[in-house]
Short mmCIF file of C-alpha atoms in Angstrom, two decimals:
data_model
loop_
_atom_site.label_atom_id
_atom_site.label_comp_id
_atom_site.label_asym_id
_atom_site.label_seq_id
_atom_site.Cartn_x
_atom_site.Cartn_y
_atom_site.Cartn_z
CA UNK A 1219 -16.51 -1.65 23.32
CA UNK A 1220 -14.30 -3.13 26.05
CA UNK A 1221 -15.72 -4.37 29.35
CA UNK A 1222 -14.11 -5.31 32.68
CA UNK A 1223 -15.25 -8.35 34.66
CA UNK A 1224 -13.89 -9.88 37.93
CA UNK A 1225 -13.21 -13.62 37.59
CA UNK A 1226 -11.69 -16.38 39.74
CA UNK A 1227 -8.82 -17.97 37.79
CA UNK A 1228 -9.43 -21.64 38.62
CA UNK A 1229 -7.47 -22.94 35.63
CA UNK A 1230 -4.23 -22.77 37.59
CA UNK A 1231 -4.43 -22.93 41.37
CA UNK A 1232 -1.83 -22.39 44.05
CA UNK A 1233 -0.41 -25.39 45.92
CA UNK A 1234 -2.84 -24.76 48.80
CA UNK A 1235 -5.85 -24.89 46.48
CA UNK A 1236 -6.50 -21.15 46.26
CA UNK A 1237 -7.07 -19.36 42.93
CA UNK A 1238 -6.19 -15.82 41.87
CA UNK A 1239 -8.80 -13.10 41.44
CA UNK A 1240 -8.32 -11.40 38.10
CA UNK A 1241 -9.98 -8.69 36.07
CA UNK A 1242 -10.83 -9.79 32.54
CA UNK A 1243 -10.84 -6.98 29.96
CA UNK A 1244 -12.66 -7.96 26.78
CA UNK A 1245 -13.35 -6.23 23.47
CA UNK A 1246 -14.56 -7.62 20.16
CA UNK A 1247 -11.06 -8.78 19.27
CA UNK A 1248 -9.57 -10.37 22.39
CA UNK A 1249 -9.43 -10.67 26.17
CA UNK A 1250 -6.55 -9.67 28.44
CA UNK A 1251 -6.23 -10.31 32.17
CA UNK A 1252 -4.87 -8.49 35.18
CA UNK A 1253 -4.20 -10.26 38.48
CA UNK A 1254 -5.17 -8.34 41.63
CA UNK A 1255 -2.53 -10.22 43.62
CA UNK A 1256 -5.17 -11.86 45.84
CA UNK A 1257 -6.09 -15.55 45.98
CA UNK A 1258 -9.13 -17.19 47.60
CA UNK A 1259 -10.70 -20.63 47.68
CA UNK A 1260 -13.53 -21.50 45.29
CA UNK A 1261 -16.07 -21.71 48.15
CA UNK A 1262 -15.12 -18.13 49.09
CA UNK A 1263 -16.04 -16.73 45.65
CA UNK A 1264 -19.56 -15.84 44.48
CA UNK A 1265 -19.52 -16.25 40.65
CA UNK A 1266 -22.98 -14.65 40.27
CA UNK A 1267 -22.10 -11.47 42.16
CA UNK A 1268 -18.45 -11.67 41.07
CA UNK A 1269 -17.33 -10.84 44.60
CA UNK A 1270 -15.74 -12.56 47.62
CA UNK A 1271 -18.22 -14.18 50.00
CA UNK A 1272 -18.60 -13.01 53.57
CA UNK A 1273 -17.00 -16.20 54.84
CA UNK A 1274 -13.60 -14.71 53.94
CA UNK A 1275 -12.16 -12.64 56.78
CA UNK A 1276 -11.03 -9.84 54.43
CA UNK A 1277 -14.13 -9.90 52.20
CA UNK A 1278 -14.97 -6.20 52.63
CA UNK A 1279 -11.44 -5.02 51.83
CA UNK A 1280 -11.09 -7.31 48.80
CA UNK A 1281 -14.50 -6.35 47.42
CA UNK A 1282 -13.66 -2.67 47.89
CA UNK A 1283 -10.47 -3.21 45.87
CA UNK A 1284 -12.44 -4.93 43.10
CA UNK A 1285 -14.96 -2.06 43.04
CA UNK A 1286 -12.16 0.52 42.88
CA UNK A 1287 -10.51 -1.23 39.93
CA UNK A 1288 -13.83 -1.47 38.07
CA UNK A 1289 -14.44 2.24 38.72
CA UNK A 1290 -10.96 3.04 37.39
CA UNK A 1291 -11.69 1.01 34.25
CA UNK A 1292 -14.96 2.89 33.74
CA UNK A 1293 -13.23 6.26 34.19
CA UNK A 1294 -10.55 5.23 31.70
CA UNK A 1295 -13.23 4.23 29.23
CA UNK A 1296 -14.94 7.62 29.52
CA UNK A 1297 -11.61 9.46 29.15
CA UNK A 1298 -10.71 7.51 26.01
CA UNK A 1299 -14.11 8.18 24.46
CA UNK A 1300 -13.82 11.88 25.29
CA UNK A 1301 -10.48 11.97 23.42
CA UNK A 1302 -12.03 10.28 20.41
CA UNK A 1303 -10.19 7.01 21.00
CA UNK A 1304 -11.54 3.50 21.10
CA UNK A 1305 -11.56 1.92 24.60
CA UNK A 1306 -9.76 -1.33 23.84
CA UNK A 1307 -9.24 -4.16 26.30
CA UNK A 1308 -5.50 -3.42 26.44
CA UNK A 1309 -6.11 0.29 27.07
CA UNK A 1310 -8.40 -0.41 30.04
CA UNK A 1311 -5.97 -2.96 31.47
CA UNK A 1312 -3.11 -0.47 31.30
CA UNK A 1313 -5.27 2.18 32.99
CA UNK A 1314 -5.91 0.11 36.12
CA UNK A 1315 -2.75 -2.03 36.33
CA UNK A 1316 -1.34 -1.71 39.89
CA UNK A 1317 2.26 -0.54 39.81
CA UNK A 1318 2.58 -1.20 36.09
CA UNK A 1319 3.93 1.32 33.65
CA UNK A 1320 1.23 2.16 31.17
CA UNK A 1321 2.09 1.02 27.68
CA UNK A 1322 0.71 2.57 24.56
CA UNK A 1323 -0.72 0.29 21.93
CA UNK A 1324 1.37 0.16 18.74
CA UNK A 1325 0.45 3.04 16.42
CA UNK A 1326 -0.45 1.96 12.89
CA UNK A 1327 0.58 5.32 11.44
CA UNK A 1328 4.02 5.21 13.04
CA UNK A 1329 4.42 1.62 11.85
CA UNK A 1330 3.67 2.54 8.23
CA UNK A 1331 5.80 5.70 8.38
CA UNK A 1332 8.79 3.68 9.55
CA UNK A 1333 8.33 1.18 6.73
CA UNK A 1334 8.03 3.93 4.10
CA UNK A 1335 11.16 5.66 5.43
CA UNK A 1336 13.08 2.43 4.86
CA UNK A 1337 11.45 1.84 1.48
CA UNK A 1338 12.45 5.29 0.24
CA UNK A 1339 16.09 4.39 0.80
CA UNK A 1340 15.68 1.63 -1.81
CA UNK A 1341 14.54 4.15 -4.41
CA UNK A 1342 10.82 3.25 -4.48
CA UNK A 1343 9.87 6.92 -4.47
CA UNK A 1344 6.64 6.58 -6.46
CA UNK A 1345 5.18 4.00 -4.08
CA UNK A 1346 6.34 5.94 -1.03
CA UNK A 1347 4.68 9.15 -2.23
CA UNK A 1348 1.47 7.32 -3.13
CA UNK A 1349 1.17 5.59 0.24
CA UNK A 1350 2.11 8.66 2.27
CA UNK A 1351 -1.00 10.30 0.85
CA UNK A 1352 -3.08 7.49 2.38
CA UNK A 1353 -1.33 7.90 5.74
CA UNK A 1354 -2.09 11.62 5.59
CA UNK A 1355 -5.79 10.93 5.04
CA UNK A 1356 -5.83 8.55 8.00
CA UNK A 1357 -4.27 11.26 10.19
CA UNK A 1358 -6.82 13.80 9.02
CA UNK A 1359 -9.74 11.52 9.85
CA UNK A 1360 -8.64 9.66 13.01
CA UNK A 1361 -5.88 11.83 14.46
CA UNK A 1362 -2.73 10.44 16.02
CA UNK A 1363 -1.88 8.03 17.53
CA UNK A 1364 -3.98 5.44 15.72
CA UNK A 1365 -3.57 2.11 17.59
CA UNK A 1366 -3.85 -1.08 15.57
CA UNK A 1367 -6.85 -2.15 17.65
CA UNK A 1368 -8.67 1.05 16.65
CA UNK A 1369 -8.73 -0.15 13.04
CA UNK A 1370 -11.98 -2.11 13.11
CA UNK A 1371 -14.54 -2.86 10.38
CA UNK A 1372 -16.59 0.05 11.74
CA UNK A 1373 -13.57 2.36 11.57
CA UNK A 1374 -12.85 1.32 7.98
CA UNK A 1375 -16.44 2.03 7.01
CA UNK A 1376 -16.11 5.43 8.68
CA UNK A 1377 -12.92 6.10 6.70
CA UNK A 1378 -14.67 5.03 3.51
CA UNK A 1379 -17.43 7.56 4.19
CA UNK A 1380 -14.82 10.26 4.89
CA UNK A 1381 -13.03 9.62 1.59
CA UNK A 1382 -16.24 9.77 -0.42
CA UNK A 1383 -18.15 12.44 1.49
CA UNK A 1384 -15.40 14.81 2.61
CA UNK A 1385 -12.49 14.21 0.23
CA UNK A 1386 -14.71 13.60 -2.80
CA UNK A 1387 -12.75 10.50 -3.80
CA UNK A 1388 -14.12 8.04 -6.33
CA UNK A 1389 -14.78 4.40 -5.52
CA UNK A 1390 -11.57 3.41 -7.33
CA UNK A 1391 -9.53 5.72 -5.09
CA UNK A 1392 -11.28 4.42 -1.97
CA UNK A 1393 -10.56 0.86 -3.07
CA UNK A 1394 -6.87 1.68 -3.64
CA UNK A 1395 -6.51 3.59 -0.33
CA UNK A 1396 -8.12 0.81 1.71
CA UNK A 1397 -5.95 -1.68 -0.17
CA UNK A 1398 -2.86 0.16 1.07
CA UNK A 1399 -4.10 -0.09 4.67
CA UNK A 1400 -4.76 -3.79 4.18
CA UNK A 1401 -1.27 -4.46 2.82
CA UNK A 1402 0.41 -2.91 5.87
CA UNK A 1403 -2.01 -4.43 8.41
CA UNK A 1404 -1.48 -7.91 6.96
CA UNK A 1405 2.29 -7.31 7.02
CA UNK A 1406 2.05 -6.48 10.73
CA UNK A 1407 0.19 -9.77 11.26
CA UNK A 1408 2.92 -11.71 9.44
CA UNK A 1409 5.53 -9.98 11.61
CA UNK A 1410 3.68 -11.05 14.76
CA UNK A 1411 2.90 -7.47 15.83
CA UNK A 1412 -0.84 -8.10 15.82
CA UNK A 1413 -2.88 -11.29 16.11
CA UNK A 1414 -4.60 -12.68 13.03
CA UNK A 1415 -7.91 -12.87 14.94
CA UNK A 1416 -7.99 -9.06 15.04
CA UNK A 1417 -7.76 -8.63 11.27
CA UNK A 1418 -10.61 -6.19 10.41
CA UNK A 1419 -10.50 -7.18 6.75
CA UNK A 1420 -12.09 -10.50 7.61
CA UNK A 1421 -15.34 -8.57 8.08
CA UNK A 1422 -14.86 -5.57 5.80
CA UNK A 1423 -14.43 -5.12 2.06
CA UNK A 1424 -14.03 -1.80 0.20
CA UNK A 1425 -16.73 -0.72 -2.26
CA UNK A 1426 -16.79 -2.50 -5.57
CA UNK A 1427 -15.24 -0.60 -8.43
CA UNK A 1428 -16.96 -0.44 -11.78
CA UNK A 1429 -14.47 -1.62 -14.36
CA UNK A 1430 -13.54 1.24 -16.66
CA UNK A 1431 -12.69 0.79 -20.30
CA UNK A 1432 -8.95 1.08 -20.73
CA UNK A 1433 -7.62 2.92 -23.75
CA UNK A 1434 -6.02 0.55 -26.24
CA UNK A 1435 -5.36 1.05 -29.92
CA UNK A 1436 -6.18 -1.33 -32.73
CA UNK A 1437 -3.65 -2.36 -35.38
CA UNK A 1438 -5.32 0.07 -37.76
CA UNK A 1439 -5.05 2.95 -35.30
CA UNK A 1440 -1.38 2.16 -34.68
CA UNK A 1441 -0.90 2.31 -38.44
CA UNK A 1442 -2.54 5.75 -38.59
CA UNK A 1443 -0.28 6.97 -35.79
CA UNK A 1444 2.85 5.52 -37.41
CA UNK A 1445 2.04 7.03 -40.81
CA UNK A 1446 1.80 10.63 -39.52
CA UNK A 1447 4.33 12.85 -41.32
CA UNK A 1448 6.23 14.39 -38.41
CA UNK A 1449 9.58 14.94 -40.11
CA UNK A 1450 12.88 13.04 -39.78
CA UNK A 1451 12.98 10.32 -37.15
CA UNK A 1452 15.56 9.55 -34.49
CA UNK A 1453 17.89 11.76 -32.48
CA UNK A 1454 17.22 15.41 -33.27
CA UNK A 1455 13.63 14.76 -34.35
CA UNK A 1456 10.75 17.03 -33.37
CA UNK A 1457 9.06 16.53 -30.02
CA UNK A 1458 5.94 15.19 -31.73
CA UNK A 1459 8.00 12.62 -33.62
CA UNK A 1460 9.89 11.50 -30.51
CA UNK A 1461 6.66 11.18 -28.52
CA UNK A 1462 5.03 9.12 -31.28
CA UNK A 1463 8.03 6.84 -31.69
CA UNK A 1464 8.51 6.24 -27.95
CA UNK A 1465 4.82 5.29 -27.74
CA UNK A 1466 5.19 2.84 -30.65
CA UNK A 1467 8.38 1.40 -29.15
CA UNK A 1468 6.58 0.81 -25.84
CA UNK A 1469 3.82 -1.09 -27.64
CA UNK A 1470 6.23 -3.28 -29.62
CA UNK A 1471 8.71 -3.77 -26.74
CA UNK A 1472 6.25 -5.76 -24.61
CA UNK A 1473 4.61 -2.68 -23.08
CA UNK A 1474 7.74 -1.24 -21.47
CA UNK A 1475 6.78 1.46 -18.96
CA UNK A 1476 7.46 5.07 -19.92
CA UNK A 1477 9.83 5.59 -16.98
CA UNK A 1478 11.88 2.56 -18.05
CA UNK A 1479 11.91 3.67 -21.70
CA UNK A 1480 13.11 7.11 -20.57
CA UNK A 1481 16.02 5.54 -18.66
CA UNK A 1482 17.12 3.15 -21.44
CA UNK A 1483 20.77 3.44 -22.41
CA UNK A 1484 22.22 2.45 -25.74
CA UNK A 1485 24.08 -0.32 -23.91
CA UNK A 1486 20.71 -1.89 -23.03
CA UNK A 1487 20.28 -2.80 -26.71
CA UNK A 1488 22.75 -5.28 -28.21
CA UNK A 1489 23.06 -6.94 -31.60
CA UNK A 1490 21.25 -10.27 -31.98
CA UNK A 1491 21.73 -11.64 -35.48
CA UNK A 1492 20.14 -9.15 -37.83
CA UNK A 1493 18.06 -7.70 -34.98
CA UNK A 1494 18.42 -6.29 -31.48
CA UNK A 1495 18.10 -7.72 -27.99
CA UNK A 1496 16.95 -5.60 -25.07
CA UNK A 1497 17.84 -6.12 -21.40
CA UNK A 1498 16.98 -3.60 -18.69
CA UNK A 1499 15.99 -3.42 -15.03
CA UNK A 1500 12.34 -2.46 -14.50
CA UNK A 1501 12.12 0.41 -12.04
CA UNK A 1502 8.83 -0.65 -10.46
CA UNK A 1503 9.50 -4.36 -9.96
CA UNK A 1504 13.32 -4.64 -10.07
CA UNK A 1505 12.87 -7.53 -12.50
CA UNK A 1506 15.22 -7.70 -15.47
CA UNK A 1507 13.35 -8.41 -18.71
CA UNK A 1508 15.49 -9.64 -21.58
CA UNK A 1509 14.21 -10.58 -25.03
CA UNK A 1510 14.76 -10.11 -28.74
CA UNK A 1511 12.94 -7.05 -29.99
CA UNK A 1512 10.34 -7.62 -32.71
CA UNK A 1513 11.04 -6.00 -36.07
CA UNK A 1514 8.73 -2.96 -35.56
CA UNK A 1515 10.51 -2.11 -32.29
CA UNK A 1516 13.92 -2.42 -34.00
CA UNK A 1517 12.77 -0.09 -36.79
CA UNK A 1518 11.80 2.52 -34.19
CA UNK A 1519 14.94 2.14 -32.08
CA UNK A 1520 17.69 2.11 -34.73
CA UNK A 1521 17.50 5.82 -35.68
CA UNK A 1522 17.99 6.67 -31.99
CA UNK A 1523 21.22 4.66 -31.69
CA UNK A 1524 23.10 7.38 -33.57
CA UNK A 1525 23.56 11.10 -33.04
CA UNK A 1526 21.86 13.66 -35.27
CA UNK A 1527 25.05 13.83 -37.37
CA UNK A 1528 25.03 10.06 -37.92
CA UNK A 1529 27.87 9.15 -35.53
CA UNK A 1530 27.27 6.31 -33.12
CA UNK A 1531 26.20 7.16 -29.60
CA UNK A 1532 28.24 6.12 -26.58
CA UNK A 1533 27.07 3.07 -24.61
CA UNK A 1534 26.05 5.19 -21.60
CA UNK A 1535 24.01 7.66 -23.69
CA UNK A 1536 20.23 7.63 -23.36
CA UNK A 1537 18.54 5.79 -26.22
CA UNK A 1538 15.65 8.26 -26.43
CA UNK A 1539 16.03 12.05 -25.93
CA UNK A 1540 13.43 12.12 -23.17
CA UNK A 1541 15.51 13.20 -20.17
CA UNK A 1542 18.16 15.11 -22.10
CA UNK A 1543 17.98 18.84 -22.44
CA UNK A 1544 16.01 19.30 -19.21
CA UNK A 1545 16.69 22.46 -17.25
CA UNK A 1546 18.81 22.38 -14.10
CA UNK A 1547 21.12 19.56 -13.07
CA UNK A 1548 21.86 16.65 -15.41
CA UNK A 1549 19.57 13.69 -14.75
CA UNK A 1550 22.44 11.44 -13.64
CA UNK A 1551 23.38 13.81 -10.80
CA UNK A 1552 19.91 13.79 -9.24
CA UNK A 1553 18.91 11.56 -6.34
CA UNK A 1554 16.06 9.06 -6.66
CA UNK A 1555 13.44 11.63 -5.72
CA UNK A 1556 14.84 14.13 -8.21
CA UNK A 1557 14.89 11.52 -10.97
CA UNK A 1558 11.33 10.51 -10.15
CA UNK A 1559 10.22 14.15 -10.39
CA UNK A 1560 12.01 14.54 -13.74
CA UNK A 1561 10.33 11.46 -15.23
CA UNK A 1562 6.97 12.59 -13.87
CA UNK A 1563 7.38 16.01 -15.49
CA UNK A 1564 8.32 14.49 -18.85
CA UNK A 1565 5.37 12.11 -18.62
CA UNK A 1566 3.05 15.11 -18.40
CA UNK A 1567 4.69 16.66 -21.47
CA UNK A 1568 4.38 13.42 -23.45
CA UNK A 1569 0.75 12.89 -22.44
CA UNK A 1570 -0.15 16.40 -23.59
CA UNK A 1571 1.56 15.78 -26.95
CA UNK A 1572 -0.09 12.36 -27.36
CA UNK A 1573 -3.52 13.96 -27.17
CA UNK A 1574 -2.54 16.25 -30.05
CA UNK A 1575 -1.23 13.26 -32.04
CA UNK A 1576 -4.50 11.40 -31.45
CA UNK A 1577 -6.39 14.31 -32.98
CA UNK A 1578 -4.03 14.40 -35.95
CA UNK A 1579 -4.50 10.66 -36.54
CA UNK A 1580 -8.26 10.98 -35.96
CA UNK A 1581 -8.08 8.53 -33.08
CA UNK A 1582 -11.03 9.05 -30.74
CA UNK A 1583 -9.34 7.94 -27.52
CA UNK A 1584 -7.67 9.56 -24.52
CA UNK A 1585 -4.13 8.66 -25.45
CA UNK A 1586 -1.48 8.50 -22.69
CA UNK A 1587 1.91 6.86 -22.31
CA UNK A 1588 0.27 4.10 -20.23
CA UNK A 1589 -2.12 3.26 -23.07
CA UNK A 1590 0.85 1.64 -24.82
CA UNK A 1591 0.92 -1.09 -22.16
CA UNK A 1592 -2.80 -1.77 -22.55
CA UNK A 1593 -2.41 -1.82 -26.33
CA UNK A 1594 0.38 -4.40 -26.14
CA UNK A 1595 -1.63 -6.59 -23.74
CA UNK A 1596 -4.74 -6.42 -25.95
CA UNK A 1597 -2.84 -7.28 -29.13
CA UNK A 1598 -1.02 -10.15 -27.40
CA UNK A 1599 -4.33 -11.51 -26.09
CA UNK A 1600 -5.82 -11.42 -29.59
CA UNK A 1601 -2.78 -13.36 -30.81
CA UNK A 1602 -3.62 -16.12 -28.34
CA UNK A 1603 -1.12 -15.34 -25.56
CA UNK A 1604 -2.13 -16.55 -22.11
CA UNK A 1605 -2.75 -14.04 -19.32
CA UNK A 1606 0.32 -15.42 -17.50
CA UNK A 1607 2.54 -14.96 -20.57
CA UNK A 1608 1.30 -11.41 -21.11
CA UNK A 1609 1.88 -10.59 -17.43
CA UNK A 1610 5.40 -12.01 -17.52
CA UNK A 1611 6.16 -10.07 -20.71
#
């Protein structure tokens, strides 16, 4: 908690040898100073009592001013505590500054909101929605404004307890939520908005998360899934067949995310010898993977390059019938948020169907679209790929 102390600033004296009397406001993060506009000589200052000695002609008046400023600081401290705010050094300084306009400490919530507003304009809707949930939890627990200097190790531990005790969040959610706070706090440090010495994450770490077993299929299980008799394949196939084939394509196409597979156009696949080459822009990272598809991926993709009647699709047509046939506006006419909602809705449909397919193939695993990425990574690792190569793929 912040304290106020009168000091004689002897580090820089006036030309006549006098030094300024200042109030030093200190909390656990830093110290800030406020000059009282009065200067005295060193032999006129009592460092033990922190007051002007009687040998100064205006000692009583100066000491009364010091006492008044200290009382104002104490009143400000009580008022801040009563409002549920942390009495920081800067807050106390602003409360007693003579003739100075009080300034509010930068609000962490407003800082993050501004960043997310800008980020949404770039189309990163999923990240924006995810991190706005964290901001909402911070508002619920701390209120607003939430100054940067109020985010201390103690405050983070309090927030951790709130997430677990009140919100019922698991350790993995707590870890992710605190990680979001850390990302934005460290960004503020890099931007010079806050000093590195005040970083609360130097003394606080979120709870450890027990590593959960990720669902990944073996080669044998993939074979069982691929051999299911679900009718004709390709455009016009049953929902079950499309779901199965998109899952297999994701595994064989280096773990392509479901959202990216849903957005693939026929133009993203081009002839490469007797095979196919894929090039697309990843929605989450904006990277542009490009590589020759392995034979199993080509076998899955080729039936989808033509219409149900066998005629070739147009270059701008979707490769997979994931986003076609949805109710309402055509996918291409939706804004980024609308497209994100459409992909999210189709993901839920595919996940529900994958669970049915797992039962049909007698696969005892919670199968989801994301399991395809884990399956690819596991198979690549068993083939001797390095972690870096798998990550890049």
